[in-house]
mmCIF file of C-alpha atoms in Angstrom:
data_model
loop_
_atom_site.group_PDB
_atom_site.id
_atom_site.type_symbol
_atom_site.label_atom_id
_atom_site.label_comp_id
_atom_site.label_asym_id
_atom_site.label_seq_id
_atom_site.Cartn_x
_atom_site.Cartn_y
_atom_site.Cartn_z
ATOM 1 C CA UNK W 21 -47.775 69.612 127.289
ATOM 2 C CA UNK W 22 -46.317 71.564 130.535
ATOM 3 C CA UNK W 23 -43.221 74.091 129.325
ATOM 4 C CA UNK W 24 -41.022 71.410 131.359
ATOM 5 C CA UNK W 25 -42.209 68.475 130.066
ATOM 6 C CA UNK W 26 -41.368 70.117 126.453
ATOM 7 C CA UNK W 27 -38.098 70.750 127.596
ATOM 8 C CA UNK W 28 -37.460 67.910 128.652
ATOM 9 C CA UNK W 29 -38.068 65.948 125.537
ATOM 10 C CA UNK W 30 -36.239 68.577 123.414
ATOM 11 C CA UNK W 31 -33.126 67.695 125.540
ATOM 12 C CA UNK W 32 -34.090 64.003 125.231
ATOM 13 C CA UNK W 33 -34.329 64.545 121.620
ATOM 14 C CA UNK W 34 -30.987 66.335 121.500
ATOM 15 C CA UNK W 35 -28.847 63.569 123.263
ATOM 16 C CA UNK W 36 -30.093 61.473 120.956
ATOM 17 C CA UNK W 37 -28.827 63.296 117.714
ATOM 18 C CA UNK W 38 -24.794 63.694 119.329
ATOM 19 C CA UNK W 39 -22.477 60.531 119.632
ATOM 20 C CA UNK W 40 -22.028 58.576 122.518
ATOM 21 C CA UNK W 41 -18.979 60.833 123.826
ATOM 22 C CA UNK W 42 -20.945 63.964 123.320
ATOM 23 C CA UNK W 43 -23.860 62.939 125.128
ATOM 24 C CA UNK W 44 -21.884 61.641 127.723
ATOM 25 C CA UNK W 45 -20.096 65.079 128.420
ATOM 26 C CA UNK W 46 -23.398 66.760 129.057
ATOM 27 C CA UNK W 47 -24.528 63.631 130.867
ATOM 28 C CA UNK W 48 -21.603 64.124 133.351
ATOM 29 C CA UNK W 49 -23.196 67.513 134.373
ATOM 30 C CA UNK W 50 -26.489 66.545 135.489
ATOM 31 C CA UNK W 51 -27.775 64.814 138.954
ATOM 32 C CA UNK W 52 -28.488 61.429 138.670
ATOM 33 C CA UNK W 53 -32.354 62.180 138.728
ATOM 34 C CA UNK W 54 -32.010 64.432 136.019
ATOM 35 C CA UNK W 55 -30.267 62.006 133.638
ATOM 36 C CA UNK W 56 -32.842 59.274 134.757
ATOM 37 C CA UNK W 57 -35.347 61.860 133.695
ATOM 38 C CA UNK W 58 -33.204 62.033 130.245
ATOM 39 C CA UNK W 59 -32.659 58.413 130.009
ATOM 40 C CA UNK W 60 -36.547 57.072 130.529
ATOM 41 C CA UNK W 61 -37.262 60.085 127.956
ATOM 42 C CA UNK W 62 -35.355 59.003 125.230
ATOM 43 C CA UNK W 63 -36.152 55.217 125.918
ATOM 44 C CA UNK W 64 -39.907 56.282 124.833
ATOM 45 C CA UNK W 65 -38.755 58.934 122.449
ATOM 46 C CA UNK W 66 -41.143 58.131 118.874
ATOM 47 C CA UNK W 67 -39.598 58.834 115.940
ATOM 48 C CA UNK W 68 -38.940 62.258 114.674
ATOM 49 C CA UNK W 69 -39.443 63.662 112.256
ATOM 50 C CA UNK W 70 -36.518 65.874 110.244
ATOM 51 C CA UNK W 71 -37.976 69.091 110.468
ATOM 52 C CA UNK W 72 -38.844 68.468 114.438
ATOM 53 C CA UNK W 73 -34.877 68.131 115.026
ATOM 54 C CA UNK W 74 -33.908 71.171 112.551
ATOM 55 C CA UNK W 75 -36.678 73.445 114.903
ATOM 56 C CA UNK W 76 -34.540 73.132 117.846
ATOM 57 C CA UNK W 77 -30.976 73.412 117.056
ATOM 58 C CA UNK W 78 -29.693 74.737 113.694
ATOM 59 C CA UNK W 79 -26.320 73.173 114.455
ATOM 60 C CA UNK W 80 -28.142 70.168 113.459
ATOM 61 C CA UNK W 81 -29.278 70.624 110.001
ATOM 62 C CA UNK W 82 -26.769 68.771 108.517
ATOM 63 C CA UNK W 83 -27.221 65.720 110.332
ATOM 64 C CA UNK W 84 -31.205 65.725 109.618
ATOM 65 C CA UNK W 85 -30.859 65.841 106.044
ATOM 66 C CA UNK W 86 -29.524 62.273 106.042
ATOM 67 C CA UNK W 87 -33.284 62.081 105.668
ATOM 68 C CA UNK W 88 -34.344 59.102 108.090
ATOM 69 C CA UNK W 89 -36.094 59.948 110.793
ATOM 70 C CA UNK W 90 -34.145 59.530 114.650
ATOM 71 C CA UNK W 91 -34.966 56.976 116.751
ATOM 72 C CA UNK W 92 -34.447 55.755 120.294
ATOM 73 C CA UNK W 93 -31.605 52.871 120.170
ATOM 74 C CA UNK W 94 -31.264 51.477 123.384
ATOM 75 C CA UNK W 95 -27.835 50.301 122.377
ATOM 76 C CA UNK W 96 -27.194 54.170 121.913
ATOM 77 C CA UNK W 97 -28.409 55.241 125.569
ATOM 78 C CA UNK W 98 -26.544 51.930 127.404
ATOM 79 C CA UNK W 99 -23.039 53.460 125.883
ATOM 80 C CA UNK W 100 -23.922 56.908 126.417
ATOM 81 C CA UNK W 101 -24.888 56.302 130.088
ATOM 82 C CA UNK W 102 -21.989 53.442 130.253
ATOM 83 C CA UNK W 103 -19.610 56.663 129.522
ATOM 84 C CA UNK W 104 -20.756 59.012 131.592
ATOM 85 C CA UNK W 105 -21.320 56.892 134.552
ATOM 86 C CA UNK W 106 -19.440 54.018 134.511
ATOM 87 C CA UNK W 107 -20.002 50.595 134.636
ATOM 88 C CA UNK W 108 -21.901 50.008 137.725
ATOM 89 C CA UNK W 109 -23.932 53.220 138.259
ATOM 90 C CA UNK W 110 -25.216 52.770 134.475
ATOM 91 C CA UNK W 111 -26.327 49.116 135.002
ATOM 92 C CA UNK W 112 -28.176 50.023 137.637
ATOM 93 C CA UNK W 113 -29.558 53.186 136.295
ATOM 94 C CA UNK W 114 -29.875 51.614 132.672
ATOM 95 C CA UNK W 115 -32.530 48.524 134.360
ATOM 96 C CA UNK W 116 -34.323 51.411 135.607
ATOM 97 C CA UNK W 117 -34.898 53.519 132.331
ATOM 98 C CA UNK W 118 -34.996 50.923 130.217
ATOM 99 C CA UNK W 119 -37.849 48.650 131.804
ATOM 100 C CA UNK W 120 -40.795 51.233 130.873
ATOM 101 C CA UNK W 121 -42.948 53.069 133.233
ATOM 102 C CA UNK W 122 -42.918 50.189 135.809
ATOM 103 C CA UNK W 123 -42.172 52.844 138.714
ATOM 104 C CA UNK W 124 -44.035 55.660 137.318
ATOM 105 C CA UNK W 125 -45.717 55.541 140.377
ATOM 106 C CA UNK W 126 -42.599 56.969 142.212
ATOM 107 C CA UNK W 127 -41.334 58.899 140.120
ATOM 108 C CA UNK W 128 -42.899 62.063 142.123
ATOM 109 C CA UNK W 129 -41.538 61.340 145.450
ATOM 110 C CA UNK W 130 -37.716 61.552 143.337
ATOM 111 C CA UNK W 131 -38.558 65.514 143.403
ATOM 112 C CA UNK W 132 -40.131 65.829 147.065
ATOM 113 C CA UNK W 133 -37.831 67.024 150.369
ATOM 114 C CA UNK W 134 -37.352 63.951 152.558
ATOM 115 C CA UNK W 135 -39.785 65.598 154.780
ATOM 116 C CA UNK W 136 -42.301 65.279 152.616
ATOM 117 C CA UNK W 137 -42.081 62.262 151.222
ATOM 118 C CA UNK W 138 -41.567 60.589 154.227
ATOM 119 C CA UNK W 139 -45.309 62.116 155.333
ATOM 120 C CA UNK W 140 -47.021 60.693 152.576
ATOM 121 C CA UNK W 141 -45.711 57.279 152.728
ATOM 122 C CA UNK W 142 -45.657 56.821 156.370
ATOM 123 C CA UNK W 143 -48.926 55.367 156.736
ATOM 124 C CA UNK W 144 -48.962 52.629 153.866
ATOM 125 C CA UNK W 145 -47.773 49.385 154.861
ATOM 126 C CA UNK W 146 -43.847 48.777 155.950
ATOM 127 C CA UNK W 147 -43.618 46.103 152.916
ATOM 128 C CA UNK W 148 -44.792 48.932 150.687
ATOM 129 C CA UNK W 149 -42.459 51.453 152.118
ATOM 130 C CA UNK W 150 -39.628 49.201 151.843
ATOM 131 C CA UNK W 151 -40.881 48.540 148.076
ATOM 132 C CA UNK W 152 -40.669 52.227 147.568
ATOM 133 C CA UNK W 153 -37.445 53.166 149.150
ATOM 134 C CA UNK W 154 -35.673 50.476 147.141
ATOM 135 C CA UNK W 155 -36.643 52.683 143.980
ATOM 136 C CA UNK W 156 -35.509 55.615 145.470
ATOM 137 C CA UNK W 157 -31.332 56.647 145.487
ATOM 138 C CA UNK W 158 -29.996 55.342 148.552
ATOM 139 C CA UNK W 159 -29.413 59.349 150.232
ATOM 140 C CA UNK W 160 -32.944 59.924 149.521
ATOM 141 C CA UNK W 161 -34.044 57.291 151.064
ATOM 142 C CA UNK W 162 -31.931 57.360 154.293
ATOM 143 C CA UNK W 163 -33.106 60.861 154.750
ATOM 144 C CA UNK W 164 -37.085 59.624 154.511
ATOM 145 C CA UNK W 165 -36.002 57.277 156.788
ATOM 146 C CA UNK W 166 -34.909 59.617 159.590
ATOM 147 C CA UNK W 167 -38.565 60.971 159.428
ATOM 148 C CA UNK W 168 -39.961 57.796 160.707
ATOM 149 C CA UNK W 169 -40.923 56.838 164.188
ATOM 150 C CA UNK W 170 -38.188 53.843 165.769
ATOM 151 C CA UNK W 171 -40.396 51.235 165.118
ATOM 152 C CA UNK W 172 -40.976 51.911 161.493
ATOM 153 C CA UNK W 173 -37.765 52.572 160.530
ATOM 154 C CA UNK W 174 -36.948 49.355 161.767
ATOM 155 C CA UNK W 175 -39.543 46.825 161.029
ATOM 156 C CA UNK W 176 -38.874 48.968 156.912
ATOM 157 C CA UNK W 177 -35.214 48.562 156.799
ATOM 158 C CA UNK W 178 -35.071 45.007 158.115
ATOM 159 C CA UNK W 179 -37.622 44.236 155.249
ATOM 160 C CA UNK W 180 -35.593 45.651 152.682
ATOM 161 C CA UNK W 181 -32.769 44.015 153.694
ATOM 162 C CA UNK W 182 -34.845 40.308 153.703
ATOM 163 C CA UNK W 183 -36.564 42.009 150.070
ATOM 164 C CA UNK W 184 -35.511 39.260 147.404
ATOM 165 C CA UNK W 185 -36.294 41.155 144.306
ATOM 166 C CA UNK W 186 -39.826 43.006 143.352
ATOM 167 C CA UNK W 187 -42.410 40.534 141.825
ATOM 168 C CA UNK W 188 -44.905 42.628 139.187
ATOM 169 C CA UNK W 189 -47.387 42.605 141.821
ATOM 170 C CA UNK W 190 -45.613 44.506 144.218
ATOM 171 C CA UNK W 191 -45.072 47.669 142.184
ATOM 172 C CA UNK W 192 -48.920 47.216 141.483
ATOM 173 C CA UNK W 193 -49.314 47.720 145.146
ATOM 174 C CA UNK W 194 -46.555 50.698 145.162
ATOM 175 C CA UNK W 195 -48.077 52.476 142.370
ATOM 176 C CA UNK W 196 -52.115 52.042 143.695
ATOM 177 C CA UNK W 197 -50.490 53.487 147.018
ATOM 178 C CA UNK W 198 -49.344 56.843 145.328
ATOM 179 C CA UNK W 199 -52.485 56.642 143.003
ATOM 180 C CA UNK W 200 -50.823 56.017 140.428
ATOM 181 C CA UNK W 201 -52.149 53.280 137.540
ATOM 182 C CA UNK W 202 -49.333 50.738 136.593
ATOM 183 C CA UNK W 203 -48.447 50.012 132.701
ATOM 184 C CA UNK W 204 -46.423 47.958 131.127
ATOM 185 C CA UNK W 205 -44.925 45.787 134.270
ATOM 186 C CA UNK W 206 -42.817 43.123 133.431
ATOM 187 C CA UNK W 207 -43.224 39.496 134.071
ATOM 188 C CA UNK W 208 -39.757 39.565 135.577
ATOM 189 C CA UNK W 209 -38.876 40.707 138.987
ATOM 190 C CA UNK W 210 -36.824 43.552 139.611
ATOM 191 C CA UNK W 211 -33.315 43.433 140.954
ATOM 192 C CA UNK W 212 -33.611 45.805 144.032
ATOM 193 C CA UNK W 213 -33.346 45.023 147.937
ATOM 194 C CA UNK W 214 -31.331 42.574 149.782
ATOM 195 C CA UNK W 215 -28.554 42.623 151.794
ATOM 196 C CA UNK W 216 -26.225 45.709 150.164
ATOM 197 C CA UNK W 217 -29.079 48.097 149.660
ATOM 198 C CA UNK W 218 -30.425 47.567 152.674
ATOM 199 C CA UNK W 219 -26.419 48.745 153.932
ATOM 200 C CA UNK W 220 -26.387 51.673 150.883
ATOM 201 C CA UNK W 221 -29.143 52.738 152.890
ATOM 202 C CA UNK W 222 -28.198 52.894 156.374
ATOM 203 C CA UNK W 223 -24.776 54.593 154.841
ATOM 204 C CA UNK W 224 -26.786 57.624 154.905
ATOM 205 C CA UNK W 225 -29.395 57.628 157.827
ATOM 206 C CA UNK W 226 -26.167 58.747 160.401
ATOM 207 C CA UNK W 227 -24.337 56.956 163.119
ATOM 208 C CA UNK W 228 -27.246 57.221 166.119
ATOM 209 C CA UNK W 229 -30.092 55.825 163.917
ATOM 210 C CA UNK W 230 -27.825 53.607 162.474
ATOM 211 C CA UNK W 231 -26.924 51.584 165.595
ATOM 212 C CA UNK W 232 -30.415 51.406 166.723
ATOM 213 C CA UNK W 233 -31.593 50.013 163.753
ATOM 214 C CA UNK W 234 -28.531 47.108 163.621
ATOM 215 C CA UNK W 235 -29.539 46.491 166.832
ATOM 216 C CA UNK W 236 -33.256 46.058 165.609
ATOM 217 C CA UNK W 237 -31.574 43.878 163.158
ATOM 218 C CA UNK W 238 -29.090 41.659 165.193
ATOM 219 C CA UNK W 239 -31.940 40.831 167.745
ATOM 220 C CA UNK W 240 -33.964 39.396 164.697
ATOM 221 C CA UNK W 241 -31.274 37.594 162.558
ATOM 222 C CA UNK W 242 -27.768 38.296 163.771
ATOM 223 C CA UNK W 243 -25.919 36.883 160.731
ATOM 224 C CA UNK W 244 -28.278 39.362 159.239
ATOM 225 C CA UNK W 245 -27.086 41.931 161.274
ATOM 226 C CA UNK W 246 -23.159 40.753 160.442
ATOM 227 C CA UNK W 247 -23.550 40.595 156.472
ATOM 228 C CA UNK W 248 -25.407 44.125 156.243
ATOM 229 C CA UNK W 249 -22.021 45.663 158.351
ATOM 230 C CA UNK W 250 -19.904 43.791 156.322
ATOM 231 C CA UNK W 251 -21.410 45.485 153.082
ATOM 232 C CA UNK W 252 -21.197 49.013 154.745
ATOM 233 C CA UNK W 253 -17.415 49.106 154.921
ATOM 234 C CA UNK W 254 -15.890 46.665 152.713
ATOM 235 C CA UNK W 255 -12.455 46.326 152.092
ATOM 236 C CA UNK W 256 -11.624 48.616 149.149
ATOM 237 C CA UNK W 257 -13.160 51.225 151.668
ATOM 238 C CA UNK W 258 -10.142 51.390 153.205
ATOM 239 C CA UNK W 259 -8.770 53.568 150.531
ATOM 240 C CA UNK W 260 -10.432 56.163 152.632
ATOM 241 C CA UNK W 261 -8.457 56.346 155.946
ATOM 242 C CA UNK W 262 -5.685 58.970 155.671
ATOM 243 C CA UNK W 263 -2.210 57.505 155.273
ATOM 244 C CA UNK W 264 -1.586 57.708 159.626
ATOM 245 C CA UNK W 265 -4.931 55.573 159.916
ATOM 246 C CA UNK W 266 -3.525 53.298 157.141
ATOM 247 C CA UNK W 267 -0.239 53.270 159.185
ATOM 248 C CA UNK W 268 -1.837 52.031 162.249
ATOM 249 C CA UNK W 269 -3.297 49.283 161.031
ATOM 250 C CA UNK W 270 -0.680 47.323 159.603
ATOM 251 C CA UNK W 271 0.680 47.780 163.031
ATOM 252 C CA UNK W 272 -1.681 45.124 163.741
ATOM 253 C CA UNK W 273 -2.041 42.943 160.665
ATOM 254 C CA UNK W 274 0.461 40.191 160.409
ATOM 255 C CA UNK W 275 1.992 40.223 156.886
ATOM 256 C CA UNK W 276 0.955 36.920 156.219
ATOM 257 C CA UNK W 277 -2.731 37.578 156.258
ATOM 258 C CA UNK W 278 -1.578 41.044 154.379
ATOM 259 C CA UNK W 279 -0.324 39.166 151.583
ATOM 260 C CA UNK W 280 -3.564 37.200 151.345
ATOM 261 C CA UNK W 281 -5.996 39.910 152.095
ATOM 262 C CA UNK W 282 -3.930 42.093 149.048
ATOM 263 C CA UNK W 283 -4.333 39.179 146.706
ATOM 264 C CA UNK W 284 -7.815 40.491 145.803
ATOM 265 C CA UNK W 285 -7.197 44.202 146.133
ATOM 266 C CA UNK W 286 -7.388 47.171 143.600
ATOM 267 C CA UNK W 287 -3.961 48.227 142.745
ATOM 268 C CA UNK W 288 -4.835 51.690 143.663
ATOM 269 C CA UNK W 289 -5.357 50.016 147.518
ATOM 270 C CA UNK W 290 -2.084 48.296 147.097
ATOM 271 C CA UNK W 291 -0.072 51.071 146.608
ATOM 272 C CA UNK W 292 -1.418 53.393 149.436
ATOM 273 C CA UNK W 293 -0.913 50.299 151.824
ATOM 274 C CA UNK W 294 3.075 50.408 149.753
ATOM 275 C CA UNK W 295 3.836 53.759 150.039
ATOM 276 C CA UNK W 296 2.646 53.895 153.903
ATOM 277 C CA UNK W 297 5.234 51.463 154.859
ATOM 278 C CA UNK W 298 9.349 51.292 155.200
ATOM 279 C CA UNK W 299 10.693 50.864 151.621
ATOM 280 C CA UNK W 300 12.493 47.561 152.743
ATOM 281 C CA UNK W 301 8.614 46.610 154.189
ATOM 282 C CA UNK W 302 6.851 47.076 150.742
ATOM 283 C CA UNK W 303 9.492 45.336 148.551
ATOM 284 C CA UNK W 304 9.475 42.559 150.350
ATOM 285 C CA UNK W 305 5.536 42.756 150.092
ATOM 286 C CA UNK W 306 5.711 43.088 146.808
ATOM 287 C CA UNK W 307 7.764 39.821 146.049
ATOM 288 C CA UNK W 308 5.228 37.956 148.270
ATOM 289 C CA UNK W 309 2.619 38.921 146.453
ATOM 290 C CA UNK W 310 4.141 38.016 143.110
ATOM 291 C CA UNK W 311 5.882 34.498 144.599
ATOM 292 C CA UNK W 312 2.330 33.840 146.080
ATOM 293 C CA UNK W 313 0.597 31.806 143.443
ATOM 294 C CA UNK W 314 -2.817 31.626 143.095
ATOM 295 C CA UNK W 315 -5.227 32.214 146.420
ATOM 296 C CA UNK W 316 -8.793 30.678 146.570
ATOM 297 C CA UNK W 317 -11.150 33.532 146.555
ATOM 298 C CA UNK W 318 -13.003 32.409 150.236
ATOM 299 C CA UNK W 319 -9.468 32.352 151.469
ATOM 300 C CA UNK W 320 -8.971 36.613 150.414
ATOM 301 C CA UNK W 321 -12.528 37.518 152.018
ATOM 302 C CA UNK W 322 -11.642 35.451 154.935
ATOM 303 C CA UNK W 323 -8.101 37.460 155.572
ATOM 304 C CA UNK W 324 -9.880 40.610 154.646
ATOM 305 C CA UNK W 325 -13.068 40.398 157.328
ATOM 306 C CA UNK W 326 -10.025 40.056 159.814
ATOM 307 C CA UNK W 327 -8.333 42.449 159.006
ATOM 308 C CA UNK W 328 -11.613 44.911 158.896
ATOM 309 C CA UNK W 329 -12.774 43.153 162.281
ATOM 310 C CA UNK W 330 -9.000 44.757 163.590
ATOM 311 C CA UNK W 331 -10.116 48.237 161.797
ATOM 312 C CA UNK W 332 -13.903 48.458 163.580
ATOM 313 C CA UNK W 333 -11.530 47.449 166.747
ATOM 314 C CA UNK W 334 -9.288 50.221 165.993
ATOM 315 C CA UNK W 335 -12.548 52.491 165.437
ATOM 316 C CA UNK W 336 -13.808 51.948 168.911
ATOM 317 C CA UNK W 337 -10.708 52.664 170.085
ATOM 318 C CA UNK W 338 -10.547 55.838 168.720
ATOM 319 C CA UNK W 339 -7.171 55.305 166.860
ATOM 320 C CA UNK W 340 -8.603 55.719 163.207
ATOM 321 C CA UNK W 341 -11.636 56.858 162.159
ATOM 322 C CA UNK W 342 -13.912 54.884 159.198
ATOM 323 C CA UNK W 343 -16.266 56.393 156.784
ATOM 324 C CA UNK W 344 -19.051 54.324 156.313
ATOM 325 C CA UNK W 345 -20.134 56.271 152.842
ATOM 326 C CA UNK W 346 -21.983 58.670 153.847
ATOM 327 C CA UNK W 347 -24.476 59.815 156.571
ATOM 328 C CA UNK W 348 -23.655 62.218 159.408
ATOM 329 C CA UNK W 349 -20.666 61.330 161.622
ATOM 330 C CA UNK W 350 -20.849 57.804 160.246
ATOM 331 C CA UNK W 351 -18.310 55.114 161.386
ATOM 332 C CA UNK W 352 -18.128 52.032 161.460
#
């Protein structure tokens, strides 16, 4: 056993022996590779023995000499990860650790340079590439995807974004590709692809690639196209324009479709749009919103893909500017 992969499993071992909160305060330090790296290690953890767990930290004597060997709980890791991460970020990650060495094949490419990575994939078939990069985090993988030619890059995003789930056989193919054997696949697909990763994705390849690639897209499916740039900057994403972008805006949303739009809106969203407005404006929003009874749900995305249609307007304009999540000079 390498030095690292020792170390490793002694810090493996070591989450497992604190509470939830505990673990979840060292957790909270790490990169999200490393606590992947934690996570799959003590989902296979064996159990230990006593004396194994009093050898690395003396600290935890006490708690060994309840006698019974520790054990991975996979209750234990989803609330550790749940704390440390949150709800959405652990679901994800947790379907990931949890399922086994399904992507043990990849697992290398997670500690490459873009640059790297990207040469080693770049001649295995765009299906297989796509398969990959959906097992990758989304930064990673925009950055491999800058390294491809134009037509790669967008024959592989367009089939992640059409990817409906990874059948068993797939991550066969992904793992023979990086020589890899697979074990232990499950008869279940995986949950990765479609529409929002393929837009996760192009979050992070910057603004240049990005419009060549939509355009790639649109000329192939353009409600395609329209549902990927809806999923890049969604609503709630408006939290990030500064309180003059915020301002100009509802300089062009009637308060109608406001009221509507806000109906389905964090309250964190609701009060920057409050406290950018007159204080006569936002108390009479806020009675509309609480006289407004109930609003079916289509009718709140409808009011809010207006209002972001007037934002992307306001965008080319030049009058506010919109983060698209991440990427270099990305707007939307």
């Amino acid at each position: 056993m390498s030095s690292n992969d020792e170390g490793l499993e002694k810090g493996a071992l070591l989450l497992l022996t604190l509470g939830a909160d505990e673990a979840a305060e060292v957790l909270k330090q790490l990169g999200p590779r490393e606590v992947q790296k934690l996570g799959a290690a003590m989902a296979s953890m064996p159990a230990q023995p006593r004396e194994r767990v009093e050898g690395i930290l003396d600290e935890l004597i006490s708690y060994a000499e309840k006698g019974s060997p520790i054990e991975a709980d996979h209750e234990h890791i989803k609330e550790m990860l749940t704390k440390a991460l949150g709800d959405e970020r652990a679901t994800h990650l947790i379907s990931r650790v949890l399922q086994g060495s399904d992507t043990a094949g990849i697992e290398s490419l997670k500690w490459m340079d873009a640059a790297t990575a990207a040469d080693l994939i770049k001649n295995e078939h765009p299906q297989i590439i796509a398969t990959i990069l959906v097992h990758l985090e989304f930064d990673q993988a925009g950055d491999i995807l800058k390294h491809f030619t134009d037509r790669l890059r967008n024959d592989v995003l367009l089939r992640i974004a059409t990817l409906d789930g990874v059948q068993p056989i797939a991550l066969k193919e992904l793992n023979d590709a990086l020589t890899r054997m697979l074990s232990g696949a499950t008869v279940k697909k995986t949950a990765m692809g479609g529409v929002r990763h393929a837009a996760e994705i192009l979050n992070f390849v910057g603004s240049a690639a990005e419009t060549a690639i939509l355009d790639n897209v649109r000329e192939y499916d353009p409600d395609l196209a329209q549902k990927i740039l809806d999923e890049m900057f969604v609503f709630e994403n408006l939290l990030d324009l500064d309180d003059r972008g915020i301002q100009t805006l509802l300089r062009e949303v009637q308060s109608d479709s406001l009221v509507v739009a806000l109906k389905g809106a964090p309250p964190e969203l609701r009060e920057k749009i409050f406290k950018n407005m007159s204080q006569r404006a936002a108390e009479m929003l806020r009675e509309d919103l609480d006289s407004r009874g109930p609003v079916r749900l289509s009718e709140v995305e409808a009011e809010q893909k207006e209002i972001l249609k007037t934002a992307r307007r306001l965008a080319e304009e030049g009058q506010i500017a919109l983060s698209s999540g991440g990427g270099d000079d990305a707007f939307v």
